[in-house]
mmCIF file of C-alpha atoms and ligand atoms in Angstrom:
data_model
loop_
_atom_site.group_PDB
_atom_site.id
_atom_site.type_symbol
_atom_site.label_atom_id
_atom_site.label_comp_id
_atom_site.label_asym_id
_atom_site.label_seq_id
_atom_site.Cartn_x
_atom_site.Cartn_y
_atom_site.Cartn_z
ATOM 1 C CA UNK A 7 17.174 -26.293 -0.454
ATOM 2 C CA UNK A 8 16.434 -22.863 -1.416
ATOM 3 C CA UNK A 9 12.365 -22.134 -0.739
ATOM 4 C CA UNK A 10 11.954 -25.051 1.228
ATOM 5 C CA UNK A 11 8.792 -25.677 2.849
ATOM 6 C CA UNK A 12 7.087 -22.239 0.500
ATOM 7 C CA UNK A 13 4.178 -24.235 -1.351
ATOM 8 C CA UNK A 14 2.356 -21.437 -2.842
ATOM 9 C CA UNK A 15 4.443 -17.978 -4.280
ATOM 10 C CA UNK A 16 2.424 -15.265 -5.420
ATOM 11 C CA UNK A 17 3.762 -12.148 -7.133
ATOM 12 C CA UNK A 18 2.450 -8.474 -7.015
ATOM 13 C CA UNK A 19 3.033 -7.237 -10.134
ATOM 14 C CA UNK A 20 2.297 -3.117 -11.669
ATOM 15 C CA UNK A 21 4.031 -1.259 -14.338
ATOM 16 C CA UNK A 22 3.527 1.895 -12.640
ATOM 17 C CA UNK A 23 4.511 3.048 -8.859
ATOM 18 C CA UNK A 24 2.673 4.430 -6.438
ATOM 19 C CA UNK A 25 -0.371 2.147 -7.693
ATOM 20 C CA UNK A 26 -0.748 0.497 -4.057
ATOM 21 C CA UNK A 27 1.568 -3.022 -4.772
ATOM 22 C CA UNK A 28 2.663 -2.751 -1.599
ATOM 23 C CA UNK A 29 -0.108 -1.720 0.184
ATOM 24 C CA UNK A 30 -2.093 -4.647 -1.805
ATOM 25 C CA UNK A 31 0.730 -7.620 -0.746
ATOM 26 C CA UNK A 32 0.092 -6.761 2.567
ATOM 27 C CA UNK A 33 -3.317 -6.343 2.455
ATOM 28 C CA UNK A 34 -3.274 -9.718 0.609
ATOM 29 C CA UNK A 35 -0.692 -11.101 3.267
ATOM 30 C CA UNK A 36 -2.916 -10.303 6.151
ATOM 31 C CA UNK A 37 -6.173 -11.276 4.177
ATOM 32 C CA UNK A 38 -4.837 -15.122 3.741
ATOM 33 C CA UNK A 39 -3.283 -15.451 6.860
ATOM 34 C CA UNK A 40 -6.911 -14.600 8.253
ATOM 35 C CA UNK A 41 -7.969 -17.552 6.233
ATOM 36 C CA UNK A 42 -5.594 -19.622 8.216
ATOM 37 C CA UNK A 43 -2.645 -19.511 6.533
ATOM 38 C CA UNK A 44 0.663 -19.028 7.185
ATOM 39 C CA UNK A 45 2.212 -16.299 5.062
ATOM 40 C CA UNK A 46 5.455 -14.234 4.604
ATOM 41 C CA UNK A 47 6.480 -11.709 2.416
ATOM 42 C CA UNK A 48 9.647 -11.270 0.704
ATOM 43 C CA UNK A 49 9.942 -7.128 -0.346
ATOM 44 C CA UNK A 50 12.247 -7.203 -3.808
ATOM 45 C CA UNK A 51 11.888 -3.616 -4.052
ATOM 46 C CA UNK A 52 15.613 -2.751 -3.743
ATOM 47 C CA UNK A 53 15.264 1.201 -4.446
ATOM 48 C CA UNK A 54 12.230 1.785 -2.461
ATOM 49 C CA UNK A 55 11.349 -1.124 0.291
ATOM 50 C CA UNK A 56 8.187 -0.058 1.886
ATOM 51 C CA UNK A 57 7.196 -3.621 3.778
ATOM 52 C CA UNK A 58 9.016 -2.715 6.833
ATOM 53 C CA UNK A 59 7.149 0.616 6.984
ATOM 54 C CA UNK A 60 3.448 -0.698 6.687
ATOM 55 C CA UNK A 61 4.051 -3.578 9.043
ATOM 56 C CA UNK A 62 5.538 -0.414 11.336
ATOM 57 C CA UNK A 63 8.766 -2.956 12.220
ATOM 58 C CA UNK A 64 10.789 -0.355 10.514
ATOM 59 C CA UNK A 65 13.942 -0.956 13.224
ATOM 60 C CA UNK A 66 14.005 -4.700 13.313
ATOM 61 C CA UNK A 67 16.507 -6.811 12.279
ATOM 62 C CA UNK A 68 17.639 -9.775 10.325
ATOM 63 C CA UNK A 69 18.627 -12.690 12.495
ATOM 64 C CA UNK A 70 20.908 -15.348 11.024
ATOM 65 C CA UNK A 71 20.456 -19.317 11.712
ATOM 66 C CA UNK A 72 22.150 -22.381 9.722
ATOM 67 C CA UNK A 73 19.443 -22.405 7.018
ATOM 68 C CA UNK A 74 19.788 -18.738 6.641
ATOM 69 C CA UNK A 75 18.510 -15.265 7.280
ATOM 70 C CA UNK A 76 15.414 -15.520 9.391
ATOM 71 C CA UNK A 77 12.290 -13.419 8.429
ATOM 72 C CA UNK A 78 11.140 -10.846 10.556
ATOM 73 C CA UNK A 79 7.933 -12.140 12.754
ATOM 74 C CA UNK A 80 4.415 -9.475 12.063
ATOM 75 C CA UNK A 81 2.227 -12.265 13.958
ATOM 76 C CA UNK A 82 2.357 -15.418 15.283
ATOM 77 C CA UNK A 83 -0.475 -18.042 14.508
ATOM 78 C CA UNK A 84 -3.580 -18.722 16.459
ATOM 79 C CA UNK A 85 -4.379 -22.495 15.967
ATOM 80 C CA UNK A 86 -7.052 -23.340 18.772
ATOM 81 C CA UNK A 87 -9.748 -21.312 20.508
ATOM 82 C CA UNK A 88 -8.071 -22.483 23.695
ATOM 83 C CA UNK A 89 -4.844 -20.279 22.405
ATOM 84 C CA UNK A 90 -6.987 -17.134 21.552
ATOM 85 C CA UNK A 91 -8.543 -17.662 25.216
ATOM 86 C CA UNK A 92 -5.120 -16.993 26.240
ATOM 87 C CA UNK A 93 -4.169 -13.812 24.871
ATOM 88 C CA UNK A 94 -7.039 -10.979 24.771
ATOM 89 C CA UNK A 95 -5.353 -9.921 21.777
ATOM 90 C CA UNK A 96 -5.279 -12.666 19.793
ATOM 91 C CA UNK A 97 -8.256 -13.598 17.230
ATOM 92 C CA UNK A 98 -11.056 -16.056 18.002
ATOM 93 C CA UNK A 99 -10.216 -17.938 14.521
ATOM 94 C CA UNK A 100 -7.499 -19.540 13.094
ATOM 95 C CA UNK A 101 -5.244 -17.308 12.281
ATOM 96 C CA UNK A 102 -1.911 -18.282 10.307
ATOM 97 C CA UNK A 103 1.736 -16.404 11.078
ATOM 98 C CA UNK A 104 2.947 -13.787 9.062
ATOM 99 C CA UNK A 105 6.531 -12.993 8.862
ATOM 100 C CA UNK A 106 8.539 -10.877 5.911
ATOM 101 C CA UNK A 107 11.908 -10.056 4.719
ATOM 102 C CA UNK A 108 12.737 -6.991 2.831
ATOM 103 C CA UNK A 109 15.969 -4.994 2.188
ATOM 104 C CA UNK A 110 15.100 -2.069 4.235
ATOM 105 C CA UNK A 111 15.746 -4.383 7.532
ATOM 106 C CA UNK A 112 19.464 -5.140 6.075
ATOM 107 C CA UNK A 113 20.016 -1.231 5.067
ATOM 108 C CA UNK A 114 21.791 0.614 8.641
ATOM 109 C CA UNK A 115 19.606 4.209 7.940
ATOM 110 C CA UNK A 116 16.322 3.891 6.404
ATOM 111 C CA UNK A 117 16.794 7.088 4.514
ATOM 112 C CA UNK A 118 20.068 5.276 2.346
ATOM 113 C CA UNK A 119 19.496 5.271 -0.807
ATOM 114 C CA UNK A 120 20.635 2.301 -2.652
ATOM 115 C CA UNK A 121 21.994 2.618 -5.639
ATOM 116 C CA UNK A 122 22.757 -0.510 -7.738
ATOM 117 C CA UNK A 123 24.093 -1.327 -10.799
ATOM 118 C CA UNK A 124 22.644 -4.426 -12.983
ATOM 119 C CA UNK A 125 24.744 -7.385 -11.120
ATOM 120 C CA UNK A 126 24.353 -6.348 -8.091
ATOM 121 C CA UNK A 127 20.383 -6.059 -8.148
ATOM 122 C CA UNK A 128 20.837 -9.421 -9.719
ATOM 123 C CA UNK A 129 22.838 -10.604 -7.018
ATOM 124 C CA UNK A 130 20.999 -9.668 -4.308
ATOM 125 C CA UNK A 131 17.478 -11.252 -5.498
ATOM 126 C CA UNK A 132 18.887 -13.835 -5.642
ATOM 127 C CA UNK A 133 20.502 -13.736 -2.382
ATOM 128 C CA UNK A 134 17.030 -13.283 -0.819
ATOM 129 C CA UNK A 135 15.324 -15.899 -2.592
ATOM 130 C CA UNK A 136 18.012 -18.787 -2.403
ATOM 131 C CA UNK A 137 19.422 -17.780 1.967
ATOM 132 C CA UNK A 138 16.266 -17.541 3.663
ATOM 133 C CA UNK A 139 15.042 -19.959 5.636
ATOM 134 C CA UNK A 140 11.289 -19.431 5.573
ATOM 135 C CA UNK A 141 10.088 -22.722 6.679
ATOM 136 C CA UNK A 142 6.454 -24.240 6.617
ATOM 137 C CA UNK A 143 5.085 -21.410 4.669
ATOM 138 C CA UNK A 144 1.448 -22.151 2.619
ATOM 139 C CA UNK A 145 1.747 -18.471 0.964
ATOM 140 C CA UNK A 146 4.820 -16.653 -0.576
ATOM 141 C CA UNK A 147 4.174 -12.814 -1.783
ATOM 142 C CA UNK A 148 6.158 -11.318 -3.439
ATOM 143 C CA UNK A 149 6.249 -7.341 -3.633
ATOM 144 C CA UNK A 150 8.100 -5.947 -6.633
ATOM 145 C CA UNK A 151 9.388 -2.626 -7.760
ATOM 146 C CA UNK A 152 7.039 -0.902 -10.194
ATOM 147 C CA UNK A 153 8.093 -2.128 -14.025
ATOM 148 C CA UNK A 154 10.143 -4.556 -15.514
ATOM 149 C CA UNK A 155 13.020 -3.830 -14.365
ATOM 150 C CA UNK A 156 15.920 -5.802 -14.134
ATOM 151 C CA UNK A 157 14.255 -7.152 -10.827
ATOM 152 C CA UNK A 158 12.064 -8.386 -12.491
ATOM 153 C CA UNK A 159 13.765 -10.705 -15.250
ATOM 154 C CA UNK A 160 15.872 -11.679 -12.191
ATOM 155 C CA UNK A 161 12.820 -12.606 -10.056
ATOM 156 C CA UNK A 162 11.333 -14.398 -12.833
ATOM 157 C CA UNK A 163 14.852 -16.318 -14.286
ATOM 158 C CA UNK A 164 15.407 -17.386 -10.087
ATOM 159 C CA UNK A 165 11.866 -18.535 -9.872
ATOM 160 C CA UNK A 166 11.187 -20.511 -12.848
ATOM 161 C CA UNK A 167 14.400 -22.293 -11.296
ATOM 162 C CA UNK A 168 13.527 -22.745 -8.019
ATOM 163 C CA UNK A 169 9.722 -23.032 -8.529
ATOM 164 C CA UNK A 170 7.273 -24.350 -11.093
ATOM 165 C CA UNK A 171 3.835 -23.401 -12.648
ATOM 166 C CA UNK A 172 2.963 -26.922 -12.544
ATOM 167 C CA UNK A 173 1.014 -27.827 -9.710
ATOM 168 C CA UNK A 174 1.531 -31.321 -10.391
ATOM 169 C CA UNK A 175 5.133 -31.226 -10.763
ATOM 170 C CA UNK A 176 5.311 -28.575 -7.648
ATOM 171 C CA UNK A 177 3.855 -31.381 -5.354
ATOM 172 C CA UNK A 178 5.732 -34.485 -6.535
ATOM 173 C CA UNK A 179 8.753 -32.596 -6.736
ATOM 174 C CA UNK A 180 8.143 -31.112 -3.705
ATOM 175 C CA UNK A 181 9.285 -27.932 -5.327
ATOM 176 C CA UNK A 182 7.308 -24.508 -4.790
ATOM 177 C CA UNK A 183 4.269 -23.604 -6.754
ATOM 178 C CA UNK A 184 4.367 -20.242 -8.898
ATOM 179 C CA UNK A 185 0.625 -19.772 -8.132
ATOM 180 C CA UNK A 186 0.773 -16.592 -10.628
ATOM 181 C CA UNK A 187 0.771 -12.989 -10.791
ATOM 182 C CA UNK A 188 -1.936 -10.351 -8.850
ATOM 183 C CA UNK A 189 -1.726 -6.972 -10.959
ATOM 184 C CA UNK A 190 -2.446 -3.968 -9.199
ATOM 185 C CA UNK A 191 -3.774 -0.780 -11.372
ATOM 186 C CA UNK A 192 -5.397 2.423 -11.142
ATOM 187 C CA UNK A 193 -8.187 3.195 -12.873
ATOM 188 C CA UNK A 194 -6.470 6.009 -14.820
ATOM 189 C CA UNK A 195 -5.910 4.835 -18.675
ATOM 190 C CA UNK A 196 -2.369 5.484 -18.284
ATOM 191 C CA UNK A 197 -1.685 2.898 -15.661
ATOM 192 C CA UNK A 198 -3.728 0.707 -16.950
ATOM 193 C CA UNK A 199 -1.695 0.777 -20.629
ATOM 194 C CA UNK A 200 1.289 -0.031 -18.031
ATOM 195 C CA UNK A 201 -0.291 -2.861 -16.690
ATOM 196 C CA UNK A 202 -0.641 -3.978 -20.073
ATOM 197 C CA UNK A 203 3.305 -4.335 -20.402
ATOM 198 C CA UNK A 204 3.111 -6.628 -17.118
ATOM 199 C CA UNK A 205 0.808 -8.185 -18.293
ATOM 200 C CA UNK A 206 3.194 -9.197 -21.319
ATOM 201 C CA UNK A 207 5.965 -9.966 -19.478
ATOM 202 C CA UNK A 208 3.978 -12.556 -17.643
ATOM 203 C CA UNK A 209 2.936 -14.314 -20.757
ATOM 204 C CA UNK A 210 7.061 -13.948 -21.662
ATOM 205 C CA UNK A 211 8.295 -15.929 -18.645
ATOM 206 C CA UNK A 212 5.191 -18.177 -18.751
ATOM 207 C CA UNK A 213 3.832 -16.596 -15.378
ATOM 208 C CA UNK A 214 0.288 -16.928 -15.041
ATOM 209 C CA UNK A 215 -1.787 -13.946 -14.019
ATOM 210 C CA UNK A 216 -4.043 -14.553 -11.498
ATOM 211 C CA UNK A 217 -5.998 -11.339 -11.738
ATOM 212 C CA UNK A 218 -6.046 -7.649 -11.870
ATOM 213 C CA UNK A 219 -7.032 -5.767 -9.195
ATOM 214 C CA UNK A 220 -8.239 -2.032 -9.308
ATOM 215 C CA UNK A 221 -6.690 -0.034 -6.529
ATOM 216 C CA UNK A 222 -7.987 3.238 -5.713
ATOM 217 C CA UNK A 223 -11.319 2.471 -7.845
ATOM 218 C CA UNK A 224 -13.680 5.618 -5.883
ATOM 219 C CA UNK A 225 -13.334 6.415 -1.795
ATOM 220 C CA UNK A 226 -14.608 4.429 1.047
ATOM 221 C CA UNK A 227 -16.117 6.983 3.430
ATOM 222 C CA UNK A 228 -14.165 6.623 6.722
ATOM 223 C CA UNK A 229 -17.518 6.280 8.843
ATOM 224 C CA UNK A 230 -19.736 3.667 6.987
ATOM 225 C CA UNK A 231 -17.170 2.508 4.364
ATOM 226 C CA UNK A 232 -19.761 3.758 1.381
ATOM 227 C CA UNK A 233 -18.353 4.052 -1.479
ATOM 228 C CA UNK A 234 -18.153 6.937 -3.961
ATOM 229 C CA UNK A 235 -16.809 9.053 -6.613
ATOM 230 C CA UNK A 236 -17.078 6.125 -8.766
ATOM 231 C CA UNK A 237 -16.517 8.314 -11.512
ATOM 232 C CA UNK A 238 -12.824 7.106 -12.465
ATOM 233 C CA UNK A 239 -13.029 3.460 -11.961
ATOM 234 C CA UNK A 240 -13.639 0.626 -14.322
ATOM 235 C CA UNK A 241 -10.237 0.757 -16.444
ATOM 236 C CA UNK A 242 -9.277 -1.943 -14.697
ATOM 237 C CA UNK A 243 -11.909 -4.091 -15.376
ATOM 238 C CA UNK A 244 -12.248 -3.610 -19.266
ATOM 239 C CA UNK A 245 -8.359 -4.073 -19.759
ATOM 240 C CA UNK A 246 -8.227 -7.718 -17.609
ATOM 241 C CA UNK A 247 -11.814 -8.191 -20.209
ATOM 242 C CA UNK A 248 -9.797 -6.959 -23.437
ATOM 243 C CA UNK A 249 -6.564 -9.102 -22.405
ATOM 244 C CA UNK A 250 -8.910 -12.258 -21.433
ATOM 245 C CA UNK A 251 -7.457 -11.963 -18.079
ATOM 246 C CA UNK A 252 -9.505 -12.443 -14.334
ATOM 247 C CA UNK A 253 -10.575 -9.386 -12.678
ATOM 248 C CA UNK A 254 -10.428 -10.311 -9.145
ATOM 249 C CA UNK A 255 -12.645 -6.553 -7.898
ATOM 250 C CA UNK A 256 -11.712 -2.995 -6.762
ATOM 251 C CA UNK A 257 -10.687 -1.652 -3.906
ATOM 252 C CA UNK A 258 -11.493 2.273 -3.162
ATOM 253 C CA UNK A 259 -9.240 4.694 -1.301
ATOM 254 C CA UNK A 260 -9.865 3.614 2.145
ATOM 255 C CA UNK A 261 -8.191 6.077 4.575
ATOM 256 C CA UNK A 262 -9.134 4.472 7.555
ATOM 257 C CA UNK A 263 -6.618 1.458 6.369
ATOM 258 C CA UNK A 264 -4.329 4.590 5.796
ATOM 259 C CA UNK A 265 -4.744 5.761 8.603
ATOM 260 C CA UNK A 266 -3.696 2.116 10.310
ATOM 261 C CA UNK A 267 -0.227 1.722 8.652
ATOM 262 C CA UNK A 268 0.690 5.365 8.917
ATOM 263 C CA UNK A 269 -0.119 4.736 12.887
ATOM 264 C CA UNK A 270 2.203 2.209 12.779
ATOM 265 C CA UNK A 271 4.804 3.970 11.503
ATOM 266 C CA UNK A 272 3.971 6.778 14.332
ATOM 267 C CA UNK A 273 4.090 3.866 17.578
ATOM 268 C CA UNK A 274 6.269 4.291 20.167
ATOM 269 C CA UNK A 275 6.449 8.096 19.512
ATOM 270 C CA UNK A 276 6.417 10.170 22.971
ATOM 271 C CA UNK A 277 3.543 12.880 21.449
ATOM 272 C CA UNK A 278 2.229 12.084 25.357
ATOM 273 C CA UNK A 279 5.037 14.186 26.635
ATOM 274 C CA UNK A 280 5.398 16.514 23.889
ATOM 275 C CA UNK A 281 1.389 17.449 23.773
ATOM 276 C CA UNK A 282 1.994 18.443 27.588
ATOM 277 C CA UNK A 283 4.996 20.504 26.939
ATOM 278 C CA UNK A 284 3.110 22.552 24.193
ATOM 279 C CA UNK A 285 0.069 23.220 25.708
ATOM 280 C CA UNK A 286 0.763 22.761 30.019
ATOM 281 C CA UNK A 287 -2.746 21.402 30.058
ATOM 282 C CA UNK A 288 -3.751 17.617 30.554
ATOM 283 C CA UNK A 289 -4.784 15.697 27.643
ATOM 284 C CA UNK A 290 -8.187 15.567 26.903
ATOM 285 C CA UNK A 291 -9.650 12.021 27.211
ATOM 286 C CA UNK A 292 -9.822 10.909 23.634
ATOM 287 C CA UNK A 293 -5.867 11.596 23.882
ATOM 288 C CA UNK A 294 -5.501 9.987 27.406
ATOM 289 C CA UNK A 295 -7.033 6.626 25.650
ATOM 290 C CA UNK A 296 -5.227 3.936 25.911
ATOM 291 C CA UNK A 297 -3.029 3.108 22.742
ATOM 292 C CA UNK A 298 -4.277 -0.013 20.656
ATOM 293 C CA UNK A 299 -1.504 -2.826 21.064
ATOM 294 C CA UNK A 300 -3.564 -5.293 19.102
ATOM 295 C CA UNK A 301 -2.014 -7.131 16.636
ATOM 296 C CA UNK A 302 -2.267 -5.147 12.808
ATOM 297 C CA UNK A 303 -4.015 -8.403 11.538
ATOM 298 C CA UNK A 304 -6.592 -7.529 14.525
ATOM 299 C CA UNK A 305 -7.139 -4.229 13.817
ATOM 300 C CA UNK A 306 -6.552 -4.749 9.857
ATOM 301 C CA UNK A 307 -9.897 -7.166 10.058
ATOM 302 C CA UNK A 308 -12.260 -3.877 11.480
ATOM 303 C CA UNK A 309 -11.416 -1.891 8.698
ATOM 304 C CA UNK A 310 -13.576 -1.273 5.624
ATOM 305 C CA UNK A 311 -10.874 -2.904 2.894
ATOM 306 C CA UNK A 312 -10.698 -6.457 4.434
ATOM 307 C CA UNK A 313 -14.147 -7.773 3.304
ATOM 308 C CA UNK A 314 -12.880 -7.120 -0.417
ATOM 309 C CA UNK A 315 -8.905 -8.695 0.465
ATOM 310 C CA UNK A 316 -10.745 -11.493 2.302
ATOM 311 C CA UNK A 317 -13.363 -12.597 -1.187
ATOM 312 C CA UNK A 318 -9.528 -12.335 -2.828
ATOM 313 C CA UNK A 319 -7.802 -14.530 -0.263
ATOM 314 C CA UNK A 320 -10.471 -16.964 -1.073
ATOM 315 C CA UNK A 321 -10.589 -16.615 -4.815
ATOM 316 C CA UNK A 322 -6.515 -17.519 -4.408
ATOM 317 C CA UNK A 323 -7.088 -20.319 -2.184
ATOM 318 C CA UNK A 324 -10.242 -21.290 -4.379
ATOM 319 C CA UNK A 325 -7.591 -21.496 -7.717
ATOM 320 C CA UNK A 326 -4.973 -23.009 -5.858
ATOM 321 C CA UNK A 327 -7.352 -26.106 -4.728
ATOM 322 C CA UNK A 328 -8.326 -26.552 -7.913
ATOM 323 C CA UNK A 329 -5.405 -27.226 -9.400
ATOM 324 C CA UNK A 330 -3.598 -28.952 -6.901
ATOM 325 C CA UNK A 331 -6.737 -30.670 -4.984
ATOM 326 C CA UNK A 332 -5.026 -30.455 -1.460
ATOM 327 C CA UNK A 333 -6.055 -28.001 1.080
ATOM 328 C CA UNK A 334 -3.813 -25.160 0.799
HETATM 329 N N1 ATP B 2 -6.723 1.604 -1.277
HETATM 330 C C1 ATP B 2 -5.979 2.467 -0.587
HETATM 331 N N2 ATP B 2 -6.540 3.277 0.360
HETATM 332 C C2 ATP B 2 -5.808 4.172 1.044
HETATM 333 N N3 ATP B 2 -4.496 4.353 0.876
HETATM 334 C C3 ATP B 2 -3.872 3.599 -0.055
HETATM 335 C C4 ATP B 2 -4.568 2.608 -0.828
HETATM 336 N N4 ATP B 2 -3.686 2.019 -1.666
HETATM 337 C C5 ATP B 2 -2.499 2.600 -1.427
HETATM 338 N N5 ATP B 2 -2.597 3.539 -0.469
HETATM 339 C C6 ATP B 2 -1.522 4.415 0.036
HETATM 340 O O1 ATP B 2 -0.860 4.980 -1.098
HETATM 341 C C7 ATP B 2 0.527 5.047 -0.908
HETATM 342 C C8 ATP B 2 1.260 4.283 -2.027
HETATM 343 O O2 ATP B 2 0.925 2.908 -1.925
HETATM 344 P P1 ATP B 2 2.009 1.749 -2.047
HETATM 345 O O3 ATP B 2 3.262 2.106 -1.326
HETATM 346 O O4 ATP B 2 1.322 0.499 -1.673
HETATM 347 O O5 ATP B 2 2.243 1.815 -3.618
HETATM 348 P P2 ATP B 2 3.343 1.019 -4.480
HETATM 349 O O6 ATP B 2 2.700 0.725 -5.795
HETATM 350 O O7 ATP B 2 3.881 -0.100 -3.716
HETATM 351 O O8 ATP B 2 4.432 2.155 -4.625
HETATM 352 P P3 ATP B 2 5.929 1.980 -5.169
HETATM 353 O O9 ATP B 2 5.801 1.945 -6.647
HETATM 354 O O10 ATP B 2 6.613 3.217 -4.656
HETATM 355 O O11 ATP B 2 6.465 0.694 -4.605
HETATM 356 C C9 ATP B 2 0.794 4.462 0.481
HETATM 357 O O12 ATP B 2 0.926 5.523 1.399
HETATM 358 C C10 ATP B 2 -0.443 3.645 0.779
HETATM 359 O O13 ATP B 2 -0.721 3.550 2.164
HETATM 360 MG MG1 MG B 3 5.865 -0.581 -3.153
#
C-alpha cells in the first residue's frame, strides 16, 4: 500500500520562493527526529530540489527494493543510552532516523534543469508518493515548490486519496494522517499577501494549517545568538491573527545554521591540498583542525535556530496527541 507505515504527513507550504521552505522542512525534520521520532522527507520540488543539498548527500542515490524506491538515509536512530555509548558521535537521547527522497537524487547532473509539462509533473508526484517504500515512519514532510502550482493540486488530489484529515479515520483505517500545513513567510508585506493565497488553497482542499511561521524575522548574532534588527518582523504574525490561523513563532537569519548546510555542501573538498599549493606554507592550526564528522542532527542541535524548531516540534507533536490520543 502506497504510504504504508507514514502516520503523520506534514506539508511546507509558501506562495513565494526563496522564503526558507526548505531550509524550514529540514530544520523541522531534524527538530522532531530530536524529539524521538523517526522522520523522512519527501522533496516535491521538481524545478528546484534543494533537500539533497542541505542534507550535503548531493551524490547519493536511489536504491530500489520490492516495495519500492528506498529513501536516502541522513541518520540512523539512537534508541538506548547503551547505543549512544557506542558511537562518540551519536546523541545521548533518543534520537529518531531521518531519511528523504527528492528528485535531485534521480536527476544524472545536478545542474539539469527539468523542464516539465503539466502530466508529467503530475505523473511524477505521484510516482514519489505511491513507489516508495518508507516504512515505520511517525513524521512525513513534505517540501513543496513555492505557489500553487500544478504540484500542488497534484500533491493535494494524491493525498486526500492516500491520506485523511481525520485522525480517527487515519488510525482505524490505518491510513496516513494529513496532520496539516506549516506556512513559511517573510516578514515583508508582499510575501505575506502570498501566503495568504496558500493559505486559501488549504481551506480549498480541506488541508488544515497548522501554523505560520516567520522566517527571516531580524538576525541571530553568530556569537551569542541575540537577536536584532527586529525592525521588519511581525507580518507574519498579524496575517496568521487576521486569517484566525496559529502562529507557531519566528525564526531570525541565523548564519551560523547557514553556515552548517553550506559546509555540507563543501565536505569532502581537498581545500587541504589546494591551501598548500597556493601559499607553500603549512596550515595554520585553526585550518589543521580536525574536520567535524558528527552527524548534521549533532551539530544542527548547537546552533542558535534549534531551541525555536525544537518548541515547534513539540507544538506538532502536542496537536497531533490531541487529536489522536496515542503517542506520536
Ligand atoms: N533562518 C535562516 N537563517 C539563515 N539562512 C537561511 C534561513 N532561512 C533560509 N536561509 C537560507 O536562504 C536560502 C533560501 O532558503 P530555502 O532554500 O530554504 O528557501 P525556499 O523557500 O525553499 O526556496 P525555493 O523557493 O527556491 O524552494 C538558503 O540558502 C538557506 O540556507
Ligand atoms: Mg525550496
Amino acid at each position: 500500500m502506497p504510504l504504508d507505515g507514514v502516520k503523520n504527513i506534514v506539508l511546507v507550504l509558501s506562495g513565494k520562493g526563496g522564503v526558507g521552505k526548505s531550509s524550514v522542512t529540514l530544520q523541522l525534520a531534524l527538530a522532531l527526529s530530536l524529539q524521538g521520532k523517526s522522520v523522512g522527507i519527501l522533496d516535491i520540488d521538481l524545478t528546484g530540489p534543494s533537500i539533497p543539498r542541505l542534507v550535503g548527500l548531493e551524490d547519493a542515490k536511489i536504491t530500489q527494493s520490492p516495495g519500492g524506491w528506498l529513501p536516502v538515509p541522513v541518520h540512523d536512530a539512537v534508541t538506548t543510552q547503551s547505543d549512544s555509548a557506542s558511537s562518540s558521535s551519536a546523541s545521548p537521547q533518543p534520537r529518531g532516523s531521518l531519511r528523504c527522497m527528492s528528485l535531485g537524487f534521480l536527476l544524472r547532473d545536478r545542474g539539469d534543469a527539468v523542464i516539465w509539462r503539466g502530466p508529467k509533473k503530475t505523473a511524477m508526484i505521484r510516482q514519489f508518493l505511491s513507489d516508495v517504500s518508507w516504512g515505520v515512519t511517525d513524521y512525513l514532510l513534505i517540501d513543496t515548490p513555492p505557489g500553487t502550482s500544478d504540484e500542488h493540486i497534484a500533491l493535494a488530489e494524491q493525498l486526500l486519496t492516500l491520506s485523511t484529515t481525520d485522525a480517527a479515520a487515519a488510525a482505524q483505517g490505518n491510513l496516513p494522517h494529513l496532520t496539516g500545513a506549516v506556512l513559511v513567510t517573510t516578514p515583508q508585506a508582499v510575501a505575506t499577501s502570498d501566503v495568504r493565497k496558500e493559505a486559501n488553497f488549504c481551506v480549498k482542499t480541506s488541508i488544515p494549517v497548522l501554523g505560520v511561521i516567520e522566517n527571516m524575522a531580524g538576525y541571530a548574532c553568530p556569537c551569542c545568538g541575540e537577536v536584532s534588527n527586529l525592525f521588519s518582523s511581525g507580518g507574519g504574525e498579524v496575517m496568521a491573527q487576521q486569517l484566525s490561523i496559529p502562529f507557531l513563532g519566528r525564526v531570525p537569519v541565523d548564519v551560523k545554521f547557514g553556515e552548517l548546510v553550506e559546509g555540507n555542501m563543501e565536505a569532502g573538498s581537498d581545500d587541504e591540498d589546494e591551501y598548500e599549493d597556493m601559499t607553500g606554507q603549512d596550515k595554520p592550526a585553526e585550518a589543521l583542525a580536525e574536520p567535524d564528522t558528527r552527524p548534521l542532527v549533532e551539530k544542527y542541535k548547537e546552533g542558535w535556530s534549534y531551541p525555536r524548531f525544537e518548541e515547534f516540534a513539540r507544538t506538532i507533536i502536542g496537536g497531533v496527541q490531541a487529536t489522536t490520543g496515542a503517542q506520536q
